[in-house]
Coordinates of C-alpha atoms in Angstrom, one line a residue:
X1 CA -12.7 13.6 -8.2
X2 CA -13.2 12.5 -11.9
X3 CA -11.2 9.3 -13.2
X4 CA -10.4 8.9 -16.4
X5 CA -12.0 6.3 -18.9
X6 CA -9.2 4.3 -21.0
X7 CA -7.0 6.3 -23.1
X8 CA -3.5 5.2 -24.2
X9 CA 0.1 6.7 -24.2
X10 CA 2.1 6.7 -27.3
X11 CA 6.4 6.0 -26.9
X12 CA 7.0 9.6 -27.9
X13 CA 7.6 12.9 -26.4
X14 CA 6.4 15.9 -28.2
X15 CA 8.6 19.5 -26.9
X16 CA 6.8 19.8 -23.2
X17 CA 3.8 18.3 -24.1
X18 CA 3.0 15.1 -24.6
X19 CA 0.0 13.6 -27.2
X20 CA -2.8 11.5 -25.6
X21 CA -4.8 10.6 -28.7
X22 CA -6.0 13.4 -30.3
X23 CA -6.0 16.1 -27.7
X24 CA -2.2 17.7 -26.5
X25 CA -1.6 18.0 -22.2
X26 CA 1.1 20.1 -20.9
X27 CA 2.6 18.5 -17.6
X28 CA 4.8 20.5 -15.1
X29 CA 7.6 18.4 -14.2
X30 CA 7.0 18.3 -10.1
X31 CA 4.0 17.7 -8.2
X32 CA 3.3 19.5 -5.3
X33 CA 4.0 18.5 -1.7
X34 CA 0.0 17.3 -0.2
X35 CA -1.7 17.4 2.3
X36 CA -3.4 14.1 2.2
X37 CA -1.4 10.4 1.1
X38 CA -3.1 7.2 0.3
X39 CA -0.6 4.3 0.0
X40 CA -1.6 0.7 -1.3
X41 CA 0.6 -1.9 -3.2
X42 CA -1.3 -1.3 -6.2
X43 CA -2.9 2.1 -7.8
X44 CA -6.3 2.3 -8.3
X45 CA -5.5 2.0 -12.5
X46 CA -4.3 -0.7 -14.6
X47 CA -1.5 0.0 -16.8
X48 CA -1.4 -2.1 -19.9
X49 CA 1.9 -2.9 -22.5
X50 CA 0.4 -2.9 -25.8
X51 CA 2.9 -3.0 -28.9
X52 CA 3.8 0.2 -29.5
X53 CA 2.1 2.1 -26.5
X54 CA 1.1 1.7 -22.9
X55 CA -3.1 1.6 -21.8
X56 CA -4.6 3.5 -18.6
X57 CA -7.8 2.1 -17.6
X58 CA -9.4 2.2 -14.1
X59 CA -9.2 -0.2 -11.6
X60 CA -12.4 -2.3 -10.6
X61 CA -11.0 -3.5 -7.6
X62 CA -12.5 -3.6 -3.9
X63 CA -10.1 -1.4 -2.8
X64 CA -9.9 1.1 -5.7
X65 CA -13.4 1.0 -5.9
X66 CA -13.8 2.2 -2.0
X67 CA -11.4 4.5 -1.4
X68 CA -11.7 6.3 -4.7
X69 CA -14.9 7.2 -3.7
X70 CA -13.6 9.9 -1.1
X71 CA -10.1 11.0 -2.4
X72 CA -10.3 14.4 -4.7
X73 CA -8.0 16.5 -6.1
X74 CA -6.1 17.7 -2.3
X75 CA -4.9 14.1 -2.4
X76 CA -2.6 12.0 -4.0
X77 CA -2.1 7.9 -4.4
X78 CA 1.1 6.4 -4.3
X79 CA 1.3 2.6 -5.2
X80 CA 3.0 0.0 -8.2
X81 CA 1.4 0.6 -11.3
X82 CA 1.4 -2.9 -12.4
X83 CA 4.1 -3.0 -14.9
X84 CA 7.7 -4.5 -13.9
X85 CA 10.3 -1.5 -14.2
X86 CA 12.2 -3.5 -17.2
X87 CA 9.6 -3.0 -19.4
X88 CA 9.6 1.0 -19.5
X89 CA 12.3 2.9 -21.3
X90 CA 13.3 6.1 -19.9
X91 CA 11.0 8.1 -22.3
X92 CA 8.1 5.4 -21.8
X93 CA 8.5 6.0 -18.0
X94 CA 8.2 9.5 -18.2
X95 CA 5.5 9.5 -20.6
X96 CA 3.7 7.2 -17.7
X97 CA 4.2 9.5 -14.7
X98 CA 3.5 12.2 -16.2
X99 CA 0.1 10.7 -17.2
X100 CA -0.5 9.2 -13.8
X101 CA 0.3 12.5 -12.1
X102 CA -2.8 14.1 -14.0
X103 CA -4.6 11.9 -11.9
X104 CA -2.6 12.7 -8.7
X105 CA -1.1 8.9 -9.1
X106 CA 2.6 8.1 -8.5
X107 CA 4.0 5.2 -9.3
X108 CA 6.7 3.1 -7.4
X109 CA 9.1 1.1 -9.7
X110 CA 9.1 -2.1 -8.7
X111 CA 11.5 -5.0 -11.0
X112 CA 10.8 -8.2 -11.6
X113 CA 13.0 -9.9 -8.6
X114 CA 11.0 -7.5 -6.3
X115 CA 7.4 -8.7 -7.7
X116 CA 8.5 -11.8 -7.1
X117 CA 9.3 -12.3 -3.7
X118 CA 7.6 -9.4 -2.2
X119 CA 4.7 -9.8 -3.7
X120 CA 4.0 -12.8 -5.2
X121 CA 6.1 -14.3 -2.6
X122 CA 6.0 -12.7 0.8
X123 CA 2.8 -11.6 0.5
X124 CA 0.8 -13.9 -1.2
X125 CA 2.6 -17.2 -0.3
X126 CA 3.2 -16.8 3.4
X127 CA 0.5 -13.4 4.6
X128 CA -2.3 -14.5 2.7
X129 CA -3.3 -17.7 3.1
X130 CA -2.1 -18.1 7.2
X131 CA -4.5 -15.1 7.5
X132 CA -6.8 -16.8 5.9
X133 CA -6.3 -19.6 7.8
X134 CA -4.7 -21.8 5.4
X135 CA -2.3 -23.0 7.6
X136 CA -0.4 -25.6 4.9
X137 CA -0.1 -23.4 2.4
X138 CA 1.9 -20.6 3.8
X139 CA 5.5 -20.8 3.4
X140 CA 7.6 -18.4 5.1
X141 CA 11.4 -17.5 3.4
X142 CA 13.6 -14.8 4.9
X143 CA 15.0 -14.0 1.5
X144 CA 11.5 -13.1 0.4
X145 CA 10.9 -11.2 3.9
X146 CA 13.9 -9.5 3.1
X147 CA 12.4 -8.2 -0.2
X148 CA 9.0 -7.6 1.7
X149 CA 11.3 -5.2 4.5
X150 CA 12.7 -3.1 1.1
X151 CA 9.3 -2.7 -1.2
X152 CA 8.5 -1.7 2.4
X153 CA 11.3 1.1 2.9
X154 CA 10.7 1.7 -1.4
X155 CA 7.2 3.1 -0.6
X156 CA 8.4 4.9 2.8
X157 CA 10.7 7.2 0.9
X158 CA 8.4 8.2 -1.8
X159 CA 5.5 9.1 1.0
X160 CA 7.9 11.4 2.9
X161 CA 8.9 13.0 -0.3
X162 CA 5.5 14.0 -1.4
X163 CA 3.7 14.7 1.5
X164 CA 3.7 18.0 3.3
X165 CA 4.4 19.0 7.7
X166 CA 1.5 17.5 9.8
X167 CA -0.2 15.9 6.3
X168 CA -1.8 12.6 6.8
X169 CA -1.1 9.4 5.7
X170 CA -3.6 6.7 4.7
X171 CA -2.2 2.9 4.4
X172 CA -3.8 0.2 3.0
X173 CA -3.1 -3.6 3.3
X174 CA -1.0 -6.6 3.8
X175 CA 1.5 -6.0 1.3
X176 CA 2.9 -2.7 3.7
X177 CA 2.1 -4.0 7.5
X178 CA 6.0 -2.6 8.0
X179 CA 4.8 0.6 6.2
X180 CA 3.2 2.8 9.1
X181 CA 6.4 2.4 11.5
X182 CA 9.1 3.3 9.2
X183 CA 6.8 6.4 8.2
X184 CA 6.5 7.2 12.0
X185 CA 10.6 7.2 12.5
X186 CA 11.0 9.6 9.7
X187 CA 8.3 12.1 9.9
X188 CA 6.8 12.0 13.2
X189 CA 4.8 15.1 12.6
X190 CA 2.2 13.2 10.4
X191 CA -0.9 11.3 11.3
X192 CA -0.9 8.1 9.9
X193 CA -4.0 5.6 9.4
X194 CA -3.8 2.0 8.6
X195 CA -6.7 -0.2 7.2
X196 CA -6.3 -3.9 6.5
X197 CA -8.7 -5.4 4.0
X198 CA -8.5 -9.0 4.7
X199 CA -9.1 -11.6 7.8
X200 CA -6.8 -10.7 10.9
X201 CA -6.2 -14.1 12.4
X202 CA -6.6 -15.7 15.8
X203 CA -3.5 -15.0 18.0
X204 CA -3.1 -19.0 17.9
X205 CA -2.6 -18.8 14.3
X206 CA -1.0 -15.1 14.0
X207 CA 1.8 -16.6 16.5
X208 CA 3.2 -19.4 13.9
X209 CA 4.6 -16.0 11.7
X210 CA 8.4 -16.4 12.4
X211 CA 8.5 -12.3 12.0
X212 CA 4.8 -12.0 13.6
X213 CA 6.4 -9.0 16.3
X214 CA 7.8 -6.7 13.3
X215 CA 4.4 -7.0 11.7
X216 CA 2.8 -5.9 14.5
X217 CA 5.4 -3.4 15.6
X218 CA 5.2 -2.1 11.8
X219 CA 1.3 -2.0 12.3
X220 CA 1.6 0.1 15.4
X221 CA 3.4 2.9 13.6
X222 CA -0.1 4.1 12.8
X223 CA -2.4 6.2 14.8
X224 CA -5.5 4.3 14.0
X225 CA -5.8 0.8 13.1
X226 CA -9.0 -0.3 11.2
X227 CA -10.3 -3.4 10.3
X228 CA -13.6 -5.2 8.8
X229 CA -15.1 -6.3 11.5
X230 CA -14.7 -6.6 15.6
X231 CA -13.4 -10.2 15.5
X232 CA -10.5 -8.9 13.2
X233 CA -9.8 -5.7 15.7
X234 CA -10.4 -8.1 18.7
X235 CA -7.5 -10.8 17.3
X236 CA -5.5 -8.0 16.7
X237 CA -5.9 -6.7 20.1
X238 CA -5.1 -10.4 21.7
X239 CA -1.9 -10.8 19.3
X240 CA -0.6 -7.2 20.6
X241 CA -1.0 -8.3 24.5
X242 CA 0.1 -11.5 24.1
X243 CA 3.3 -11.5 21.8
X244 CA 4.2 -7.6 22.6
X245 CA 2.8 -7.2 25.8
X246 CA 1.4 -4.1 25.8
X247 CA -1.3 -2.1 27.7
X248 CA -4.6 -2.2 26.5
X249 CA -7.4 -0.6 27.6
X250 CA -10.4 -0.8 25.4
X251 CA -9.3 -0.4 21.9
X252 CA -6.4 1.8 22.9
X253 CA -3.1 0.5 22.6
X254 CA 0.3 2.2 24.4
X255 CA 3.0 1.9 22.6
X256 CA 6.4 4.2 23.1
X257 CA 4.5 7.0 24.8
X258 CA 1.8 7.2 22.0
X259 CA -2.0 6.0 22.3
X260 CA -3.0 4.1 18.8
X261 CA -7.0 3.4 18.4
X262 CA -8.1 0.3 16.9
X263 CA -11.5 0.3 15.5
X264 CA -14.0 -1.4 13.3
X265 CA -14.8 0.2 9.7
X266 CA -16.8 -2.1 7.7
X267 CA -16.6 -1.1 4.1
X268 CA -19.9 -1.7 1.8
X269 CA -21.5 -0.2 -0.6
X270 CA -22.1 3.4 1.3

């Protein structure tokens, strides 16, 4: 799968096609129904407002980096583009997906009341830093978990709709721990992965999360649960026998007459 370098989008619509530069791209209006789904709060791009126009560049960011290097064309990456919803006009948006969708991207609109507390909120005031173990600087607010619980149902809605019967889902990180479960209630045919990128705490510090079971519960919605290294699958593995009491044996987990696996992926430069 080839990414493209930077290119940019001018606020114009020519007939059915639509002028990148120098060089004319027809679009067809729908993208296919895939196989194959990877899911992450951002995509792997970064879409930039200049004054007249909007800038595509590629993402050099852990994540986009990784998993870039085994998607192709079969699959398609769903995630926030980076650009708050109020800034697009109708005919600027459409310009934007349809650009993003000749790199099998889609974009989830996401305002600026949502960026806020889901994500620089929710995620990065409370998740982060008590997963990191910085204990006095996570602040936990139900208004922003409420945000967190609809960015969460946002991205659920747009994975059904694009990927096909038995097709497989891949979620990635903090910002969608409720992601896997709400996936799993709507389209149970699907195999759904989950991988989280930073530190899973200690159960001691996992259990000061006021919403610490829905996390988990949301997590479980997968069918395999990866993580950096054993000490993250092993606290994960305490925190689901201690605060949900469930049977364990090994890495396997039962939960609601399914068997998820928890394993260890560690993610370099192979």
């Amino acid at each position: 799968f080839k990414q493209k370098t930077a290119y940019e989008i001018p606020l114009r619509l020519v007939g059915s096609e639509m002028c990148i530069r120098d060089s004319c791209y027809t679009y067809f209006c729908e993208l296919k129904m895939v196989k194959n789904v990877i899911v992450s709060n951002r995509l792997p791009i970064q879409v930039t407002k200049l004054e007249n126009s909007f800038q595509i560049t590629p993402s050099s960011g852990g994540l986009a980096t990784g998993v870039n290097s085994i998607r192709d064309e079969s699959s398609v990456w769903i995630g926030w583009s980076g650009i708050k919803s109020e800034d697009f006009t109708d005919e600027s948006k459409l310009e934007i997906d349809k650009a993003l969708i000749d790199q099998n991207l889609i974009q989830i609109d996401l305002n600026s009341d949502e960026i806020e507390k889901y994500y620089y909120g929710l995620s990065n005031k409370s998740l982060w830093p008590l997963f990191h173990y910085f204990i006095d600087f996570s602040k936990f607010n139900e208004d922003q978990w409420n945000s967190y619980y609809e960015v969460n149902k946002k991205f659920c809605e747009v994975v059904i709709s694009n990927v096909s019967t038995n097709g497989t889902v891949w979620v990635h990180d903090y910002q969608l721990m409720l992601l896997p479960k709400m996936i799993r209630d709507k389209r149970p045919d699907l195999s759904i992965g989950f991988f989280l990128h930073i530190p899973f705490p200690s159960f001691e510090i996992f259990r000061i999360f006021p919403r610490r079971e829905e996390l988990l519960k949301g997590i479980l919605g997968a069918d395999l649960v990866g993580f950096h290294t054993y000490n993250y699958e092993r606290h994960f593995i305490s925190s689901i026998k201690r605060i949900l009491r469930k049977d364990v044996n090994f890495n396997r987990v039962s939960h609601e007459s399914r068997e998820v696996t928890v394993n260890t992926f560690p993610m370099g430069i192979d």
